[in-house]
PDB file of C-alpha atoms in Angstrom:
ATOM      1  CA  UNK A   1      88.551  88.998 102.406  1.00 53.00           C
ATOM      2  CA  UNK A   2      90.051  88.454  99.018  1.00 70.00           C
ATOM      3  CA  UNK A   3      93.301  86.979  98.658  1.00 89.00           C
ATOM      4  CA  UNK A   4      96.253  87.815  96.191  1.00 94.00           C
ATOM      5  CA  UNK A   5      94.412  87.878  92.765  1.00 95.00           C
ATOM      6  CA  UNK A   6      96.463  87.412  89.638  1.00 96.00           C
ATOM      7  CA  UNK A   7      95.573  87.277  85.949  1.00 96.00           C
ATOM      8  CA  UNK A   8      95.328  86.074  83.340  1.00 97.00           C
ATOM      9  CA  UNK A   9      95.844  82.599  85.026  1.00 95.00           C
ATOM     10  CA  UNK A  10      96.886  81.423  81.806  1.00 96.00           C
ATOM     11  CA  UNK A  11      98.453  83.103  79.059  1.00 97.00           C
ATOM     12  CA  UNK A  12      99.655  82.125  75.362  1.00 97.00           C
ATOM     13  CA  UNK A  13     102.108  84.417  73.791  1.00 97.00           C
ATOM     14  CA  UNK A  14     104.023  83.870  70.670  1.00 97.00           C
ATOM     15  CA  UNK A  15     107.838  84.722  70.470  1.00 97.00           C
ATOM     16  CA  UNK A  16     108.685  88.044  70.327  1.00 97.00           C
ATOM     17  CA  UNK A  17     105.163  89.235  71.705  1.00 97.00           C
ATOM     18  CA  UNK A  18     104.951  90.740  75.028  1.00 98.00           C
ATOM     19  CA  UNK A  19     103.292  89.532  78.390  1.00 98.00           C
ATOM     20  CA  UNK A  20     101.923  91.440  81.201  1.00 98.00           C
ATOM     21  CA  UNK A  21     100.797  89.876  84.208  1.00 98.00           C
ATOM     22  CA  UNK A  22      99.229  91.698  87.123  1.00 98.00           C
ATOM     23  CA  UNK A  23      98.600  91.052  90.568  1.00 97.00           C
ATOM     24  CA  UNK A  24      96.373  92.729  93.648  1.00 96.00           C
ATOM     25  CA  UNK A  25      97.765  91.919  96.726  1.00 95.00           C
ATOM     26  CA  UNK A  26      96.057  91.333  99.849  1.00 91.00           C
ATOM     27  CA  UNK A  27      93.908  94.215 101.348  1.00 89.00           C
ATOM     28  CA  UNK A  28      96.022  95.715 103.778  1.00 85.00           C
ATOM     29  CA  UNK A  29      99.124  94.487 102.329  1.00 88.00           C
ATOM     30  CA  UNK A  30     101.813  96.499 100.986  1.00 87.00           C
ATOM     31  CA  UNK A  31     104.702  94.466  99.879  1.00 90.00           C
ATOM     32  CA  UNK A  32     104.667  92.461  96.400  1.00 94.00           C
ATOM     33  CA  UNK A  33     107.032  89.864  95.614  1.00 94.00           C
ATOM     34  CA  UNK A  34     107.139  88.054  92.004  1.00 96.00           C
ATOM     35  CA  UNK A  35     108.404  84.549  91.928  1.00 95.00           C
ATOM     36  CA  UNK A  36     109.098  82.288  88.827  1.00 95.00           C
ATOM     37  CA  UNK A  37     108.909  78.548  88.912  1.00 91.00           C
ATOM     38  CA  UNK A  38     110.158  76.869  85.879  1.00 87.00           C
ATOM     39  CA  UNK A  39     109.108  73.186  84.796  1.00 78.00           C
ATOM     40  CA  UNK A  40     110.284  70.915  87.169  1.00 74.00           C
ATOM     41  CA  UNK A  41     112.081  73.526  89.456  1.00 78.00           C
ATOM     42  CA  UNK A  42     111.658  75.510  92.608  1.00 82.00           C
ATOM     43  CA  UNK A  43     110.788  78.758  93.157  1.00 88.00           C
ATOM     44  CA  UNK A  44     113.326  81.663  91.938  1.00 92.00           C
ATOM     45  CA  UNK A  45     112.608  85.197  93.818  1.00 93.00           C
ATOM     46  CA  UNK A  46     112.560  87.894  90.989  1.00 95.00           C
ATOM     47  CA  UNK A  47     111.544  91.364  92.082  1.00 95.00           C
ATOM     48  CA  UNK A  48     110.162  93.158  95.442  1.00 93.00           C
ATOM     49  CA  UNK A  49     108.309  95.756  95.296  1.00 93.00           C
ATOM     50  CA  UNK A  50     106.315  98.624  97.525  1.00 91.00           C
ATOM     51  CA  UNK A  51     103.937 101.006  96.393  1.00 89.00           C
ATOM     52  CA  UNK A  52     105.789 103.191  93.916  1.00 89.00           C
ATOM     53  CA  UNK A  53     109.354 101.550  94.884  1.00 92.00           C
ATOM     54  CA  UNK A  54     111.524  98.600  94.062  1.00 94.00           C
ATOM     55  CA  UNK A  55     113.166  97.090  97.308  1.00 90.00           C
ATOM     56  CA  UNK A  56     114.912  94.394  95.418  1.00 91.00           C
ATOM     57  CA  UNK A  57     115.421  93.164  92.035  1.00 93.00           C
ATOM     58  CA  UNK A  58     118.140  91.272  92.005  1.00 92.00           C
ATOM     59  CA  UNK A  59     116.612  88.298  90.402  1.00 92.00           C
ATOM     60  CA  UNK A  60     115.026  89.867  87.757  1.00 95.00           C
ATOM     61  CA  UNK A  61     117.025  89.252  84.095  1.00 94.00           C
ATOM     62  CA  UNK A  62     118.829  92.359  83.081  1.00 90.00           C
ATOM     63  CA  UNK A  63     116.753  92.441  79.718  1.00 94.00           C
ATOM     64  CA  UNK A  64     113.175  92.170  78.975  1.00 97.00           C
ATOM     65  CA  UNK A  65     111.856  92.398  82.235  1.00 97.00           C
ATOM     66  CA  UNK A  66     110.488  94.818  84.098  1.00 97.00           C
ATOM     67  CA  UNK A  67     108.070  95.060  87.279  1.00 97.00           C
ATOM     68  CA  UNK A  68     106.042  98.204  88.646  1.00 96.00           C
ATOM     69  CA  UNK A  69     103.723  98.533  91.769  1.00 95.00           C
ATOM     70  CA  UNK A  70     102.049 102.175  90.960  1.00 93.00           C
ATOM     71  CA  UNK A  71     100.357 104.088  93.595  1.00 90.00           C
ATOM     72  CA  UNK A  72      96.885 103.045  92.094  1.00 90.00           C
ATOM     73  CA  UNK A  73      96.190  99.554  90.958  1.00 92.00           C
ATOM     74  CA  UNK A  74      97.961  96.138  90.986  1.00 95.00           C
ATOM     75  CA  UNK A  75     101.337  95.542  90.475  1.00 97.00           C
ATOM     76  CA  UNK A  76     102.708  94.425  86.726  1.00 98.00           C
ATOM     77  CA  UNK A  77     105.450  92.370  85.689  1.00 98.00           C
ATOM     78  CA  UNK A  78     106.165  92.947  81.904  1.00 98.00           C
ATOM     79  CA  UNK A  79     108.224  90.386  79.717  1.00 98.00           C
ATOM     80  CA  UNK A  80     108.724  92.050  76.111  1.00 97.00           C
ATOM     81  CA  UNK A  81     109.866  89.847  73.240  1.00 97.00           C
ATOM     82  CA  UNK A  82     109.051  86.564  75.054  1.00 97.00           C
ATOM     83  CA  UNK A  83     111.221  83.608  74.106  1.00 96.00           C
ATOM     84  CA  UNK A  84     110.367  79.957  74.841  1.00 95.00           C
ATOM     85  CA  UNK A  85     112.293  79.949  77.914  1.00 94.00           C
ATOM     86  CA  UNK A  86     110.150  82.500  79.427  1.00 96.00           C
ATOM     87  CA  UNK A  87     107.353  79.629  79.466  1.00 96.00           C
ATOM     88  CA  UNK A  88     106.833  79.369  83.325  1.00 95.00           C
ATOM     89  CA  UNK A  89     104.250  79.703  86.469  1.00 94.00           C
ATOM     90  CA  UNK A  90     104.582  83.368  87.579  1.00 97.00           C
ATOM     91  CA  UNK A  91     103.728  83.514  91.538  1.00 95.00           C
ATOM     92  CA  UNK A  92     102.946  86.893  93.176  1.00 96.00           C
ATOM     93  CA  UNK A  93     103.092  87.216  96.620  1.00 94.00           C
ATOM     94  CA  UNK A  94     102.239  89.619  99.389  1.00 92.00           C
ATOM     95  CA  UNK A  95     102.566  90.362 102.617  1.00 88.00           C
ATOM     96  CA  UNK A  96     102.132  93.118 105.239  1.00 82.00           C
ATOM     97  CA  UNK A  97     104.353  95.640 106.983  1.00 68.00           C
ATOM     98  CA  UNK A  98     105.147  93.977 109.495  1.00 61.00           C
ATOM     99  CA  UNK A  99     108.667  93.081 111.491  1.00 56.00           C
ATOM    100  CA  UNK A 100     111.246  91.653 109.680  1.00 54.00           C
ATOM    101  CA  UNK A 101     111.953  88.223 109.956  1.00 51.00           C
ATOM    102  CA  UNK A 102     108.187  87.341 110.506  1.00 57.00           C
ATOM    103  CA  UNK A 103     106.481  88.363 107.328  1.00 70.00           C
ATOM    104  CA  UNK A 104     104.371  85.260 105.826  1.00 80.00           C
ATOM    105  CA  UNK A 105     103.921  85.464 102.121  1.00 86.00           C
ATOM    106  CA  UNK A 106     100.062  85.265 100.702  1.00 90.00           C
ATOM    107  CA  UNK A 107     100.500  83.699  97.334  1.00 92.00           C
ATOM    108  CA  UNK A 108      98.373  83.583  94.653  1.00 94.00           C
ATOM    109  CA  UNK A 109      97.267  80.931  92.263  1.00 92.00           C
ATOM    110  CA  UNK A 110     100.071  81.813  89.686  1.00 94.00           C
ATOM    111  CA  UNK A 111      99.894  83.182  85.720  1.00 96.00           C
ATOM    112  CA  UNK A 112     101.106  80.388  83.648  1.00 95.00           C
ATOM    113  CA  UNK A 113     102.585  81.690  80.537  1.00 97.00           C
ATOM    114  CA  UNK A 114     103.326  79.748  77.540  1.00 97.00           C
ATOM    115  CA  UNK A 115     105.619  80.650  74.545  1.00 97.00           C
ATOM    116  CA  UNK A 116     105.120  79.137  71.375  1.00 95.00           C
TER     117      UNK A 116
ATOM    118  CA  UNK B   1     124.122  84.195 100.518  1.00 81.00           C
ATOM    119  CA  UNK B   2     121.112  82.294 101.687  1.00 87.00           C
ATOM    120  CA  UNK B   3     120.141  78.990 100.272  1.00 91.00           C
ATOM    121  CA  UNK B   4     118.033  76.009 100.891  1.00 94.00           C
ATOM    122  CA  UNK B   5     118.381  72.420 100.354  1.00 94.00           C
ATOM    123  CA  UNK B   6     115.404  70.106 100.277  1.00 93.00           C
ATOM    124  CA  UNK B   7     115.431  66.279  99.914  1.00 85.00           C
ATOM    125  CA  UNK B   8     114.576  64.930  96.567  1.00 83.00           C
ATOM    126  CA  UNK B   9     111.453  64.013  95.298  1.00 83.00           C
ATOM    127  CA  UNK B  10     109.394  62.502  94.375  1.00 93.00           C
ATOM    128  CA  UNK B  11     107.902  60.461  97.813  1.00 95.00           C
ATOM    129  CA  UNK B  12     105.515  58.102  97.700  1.00 96.00           C
ATOM    130  CA  UNK B  13     104.281  56.534 100.789  1.00 97.00           C
ATOM    131  CA  UNK B  14     101.097  54.663 101.740  1.00 97.00           C
ATOM    132  CA  UNK B  15      98.376  56.035 103.609  1.00 97.00           C
ATOM    133  CA  UNK B  16      98.942  56.471 107.299  1.00 96.00           C
ATOM    134  CA  UNK B  17     102.889  55.848 106.700  1.00 97.00           C
ATOM    135  CA  UNK B  18     105.186  58.497 108.606  1.00 97.00           C
ATOM    136  CA  UNK B  19     106.346  61.343 106.597  1.00 97.00           C
ATOM    137  CA  UNK B  20     110.173  63.048 106.824  1.00 97.00           C
ATOM    138  CA  UNK B  21     111.174  65.662 104.444  1.00 97.00           C
ATOM    139  CA  UNK B  22     114.391  66.877 105.142  1.00 97.00           C
ATOM    140  CA  UNK B  23     115.350  70.756 104.534  1.00 97.00           C
ATOM    141  CA  UNK B  24     118.789  72.075 105.796  1.00 97.00           C
ATOM    142  CA  UNK B  25     119.545  76.036 105.217  1.00 95.00           C
ATOM    143  CA  UNK B  26     122.327  78.409 104.836  1.00 94.00           C
ATOM    144  CA  UNK B  27     122.093  81.579 105.941  1.00 90.00           C
ATOM    145  CA  UNK B  28     123.731  84.784 107.786  1.00 82.00           C
ATOM    146  CA  UNK B  29     121.838  85.944 110.816  1.00 79.00           C
ATOM    147  CA  UNK B  30     119.026  84.544 112.210  1.00 82.00           C
ATOM    148  CA  UNK B  31     116.435  83.575 109.727  1.00 90.00           C
ATOM    149  CA  UNK B  32     112.912  82.802 110.210  1.00 91.00           C
ATOM    150  CA  UNK B  33     112.237  79.020 108.641  1.00 94.00           C
ATOM    151  CA  UNK B  34     108.904  77.993 106.872  1.00 95.00           C
ATOM    152  CA  UNK B  35     107.536  75.023 105.045  1.00 96.00           C
ATOM    153  CA  UNK B  36     104.608  76.022 102.234  1.00 95.00           C
ATOM    154  CA  UNK B  37     102.541  73.564 100.580  1.00 96.00           C
ATOM    155  CA  UNK B  38     101.235  73.771  96.988  1.00 92.00           C
ATOM    156  CA  UNK B  39      98.271  71.645  95.591  1.00 92.00           C
ATOM    157  CA  UNK B  40      97.757  71.150  92.071  1.00 86.00           C
ATOM    158  CA  UNK B  41      97.063  74.046  90.082  1.00 82.00           C
ATOM    159  CA  UNK B  42      97.156  76.169  93.031  1.00 85.00           C
ATOM    160  CA  UNK B  43      99.564  78.810  94.607  1.00 86.00           C
ATOM    161  CA  UNK B  44     101.684  78.018  97.733  1.00 90.00           C
ATOM    162  CA  UNK B  45     100.005  78.039 101.077  1.00 92.00           C
ATOM    163  CA  UNK B  46     101.749  78.574 104.368  1.00 93.00           C
ATOM    164  CA  UNK B  47     101.940  75.193 106.009  1.00 96.00           C
ATOM    165  CA  UNK B  48     103.920  75.951 109.871  1.00 96.00           C
ATOM    166  CA  UNK B  49     106.999  78.375 110.632  1.00 94.00           C
ATOM    167  CA  UNK B  50     109.270  79.172 113.144  1.00 94.00           C
ATOM    168  CA  UNK B  51     111.088  82.075 114.219  1.00 90.00           C
ATOM    169  CA  UNK B  52     113.985  81.155 116.418  1.00 90.00           C
ATOM    170  CA  UNK B  53     115.845  78.343 117.398  1.00 92.00           C
ATOM    171  CA  UNK B  54     114.143  75.620 119.206  1.00 95.00           C
ATOM    172  CA  UNK B  55     110.893  76.619 118.149  1.00 95.00           C
ATOM    173  CA  UNK B  56     108.617  74.265 116.806  1.00 97.00           C
ATOM    174  CA  UNK B  57     105.775  74.762 114.134  1.00 96.00           C
ATOM    175  CA  UNK B  58     102.985  72.769 114.108  1.00 97.00           C
ATOM    176  CA  UNK B  59      99.733  72.855 111.877  1.00 96.00           C
ATOM    177  CA  UNK B  60      97.105  69.716 110.694  1.00 95.00           C
ATOM    178  CA  UNK B  61      99.572  67.104 112.024  1.00 97.00           C
ATOM    179  CA  UNK B  62     102.773  68.127 110.505  1.00 98.00           C
ATOM    180  CA  UNK B  63     105.429  69.566 112.751  1.00 98.00           C
ATOM    181  CA  UNK B  64     109.107  70.935 112.261  1.00 98.00           C
ATOM    182  CA  UNK B  65     111.439  72.120 114.609  1.00 98.00           C
ATOM    183  CA  UNK B  66     114.280  74.828 114.060  1.00 96.00           C
ATOM    184  CA  UNK B  67     117.937  73.009 114.998  1.00 96.00           C
ATOM    185  CA  UNK B  68     120.236  75.634 114.606  1.00 93.00           C
ATOM    186  CA  UNK B  69     122.857  73.690 115.772  1.00 94.00           C
ATOM    187  CA  UNK B  70     122.433  71.570 112.284  1.00 95.00           C
ATOM    188  CA  UNK B  71     120.777  74.318 110.109  1.00 95.00           C
ATOM    189  CA  UNK B  72     117.792  72.319 109.742  1.00 97.00           C
ATOM    190  CA  UNK B  73     113.813  72.649 109.728  1.00 97.00           C
ATOM    191  CA  UNK B  74     112.788  68.729 108.522  1.00 98.00           C
ATOM    192  CA  UNK B  75     108.845  68.273 108.163  1.00 98.00           C
ATOM    193  CA  UNK B  76     107.312  65.463 109.784  1.00 98.00           C
ATOM    194  CA  UNK B  77     103.992  63.807 109.873  1.00 98.00           C
ATOM    195  CA  UNK B  78     102.917  60.904 111.808  1.00 96.00           C
ATOM    196  CA  UNK B  79     100.243  59.544 109.621  1.00 96.00           C
ATOM    197  CA  UNK B  80     100.095  60.715 106.091  1.00 97.00           C
ATOM    198  CA  UNK B  81      96.652  60.978 104.213  1.00 97.00           C
ATOM    199  CA  UNK B  82      95.696  61.257 100.327  1.00 96.00           C
ATOM    200  CA  UNK B  83      94.618  64.625 100.956  1.00 95.00           C
ATOM    201  CA  UNK B  84      98.514  65.490 101.799  1.00 97.00           C
ATOM    202  CA  UNK B  85      99.744  64.748  98.537  1.00 96.00           C
ATOM    203  CA  UNK B  86     101.159  67.860  97.175  1.00 96.00           C
ATOM    204  CA  UNK B  87     104.581  69.609  97.015  1.00 94.00           C
ATOM    205  CA  UNK B  88     106.061  70.940  99.736  1.00 96.00           C
ATOM    206  CA  UNK B  89     108.516  73.796  99.814  1.00 95.00           C
ATOM    207  CA  UNK B  90     110.939  74.997 102.692  1.00 96.00           C
ATOM    208  CA  UNK B  91     111.926  78.556 102.755  1.00 94.00           C
ATOM    209  CA  UNK B  92     113.916  81.050 104.980  1.00 92.00           C
ATOM    210  CA  UNK B  93     113.753  84.659 105.521  1.00 88.00           C
ATOM    211  CA  UNK B  94     116.597  86.631 107.030  1.00 78.00           C
ATOM    212  CA  UNK B  95     115.970  89.667 108.894  1.00 66.00           C
ATOM    213  CA  UNK B  96     117.920  91.858 106.867  1.00 64.00           C
ATOM    214  CA  UNK B  97     116.724  91.144 103.885  1.00 66.00           C
ATOM    215  CA  UNK B  98     112.658  91.081 102.499  1.00 72.00           C
ATOM    216  CA  UNK B  99     112.966  88.398 100.337  1.00 82.00           C
ATOM    217  CA  UNK B 100     112.341  84.988 101.102  1.00 88.00           C
ATOM    218  CA  UNK B 101     114.669  82.131  99.629  1.00 90.00           C
ATOM    219  CA  UNK B 102     112.983  78.981  98.820  1.00 92.00           C
ATOM    220  CA  UNK B 103     114.210  75.234  98.266  1.00 93.00           C
ATOM    221  CA  UNK B 104     113.322  73.289  95.064  1.00 91.00           C
ATOM    222  CA  UNK B 105     110.073  71.637  96.380  1.00 93.00           C
ATOM    223  CA  UNK B 106     109.632  68.189  97.484  1.00 94.00           C
ATOM    224  CA  UNK B 107     106.496  66.222  95.399  1.00 94.00           C
ATOM    225  CA  UNK B 108     104.627  63.977  97.804  1.00 96.00           C
ATOM    226  CA  UNK B 109     102.063  61.340  96.812  1.00 96.00           C
ATOM    227  CA  UNK B 110     100.165  59.255  99.178  1.00 97.00           C
ATOM    228  CA  UNK B 111      98.239  56.329  97.828  1.00 96.00           C
ATOM    229  CA  UNK B 112      95.609  54.622  99.577  1.00 94.00           C
TER     230      UNK B 112
END
């Protein structure tokens, strides 16, 4: 039973390019979360999705960032026109549909974005 | 809103020393509390959890007790090993929100 799969593990982009990060949740999990970890900082929530539905995007920057979780395929975090400040580790986590308050997150290994 | 405050690191201990990493939280209602561990180059893994007041979570020799009166969930281990070197994150999940809120993480280094 594969865990949460993220790719690419490492991505290098130049300023102004687009970055696409993919996340396949654990089998049987219907909830996906994206977190960002800036250098020397903790995890900051970005967005919470279920299939074809954004539940909470309160942590997403208003511009350049978008996320989706289509009916088929992985969840995608898209960053347009990247800037150096976007350099970070982006972690995806998934959880099953269970009673709220007991949802344990299973994390992927992360995608490390470097913007030159 | 919800927030988690962790003891600042880094923490450096000798093998077999006693470990405490403090964690306090602010939340409405009755959140569930978690400790996650992140080894170098990896994602976070659940270490232990507690879902209600006075619950004690435990795993791999680590323990934490949900203290509602002090809004705390301190992580302890009686005798650390070199293999425990990692970053430890305290987190909460509120029943009226889907997302977990994390502390900033505490880096632990255990020396032989």
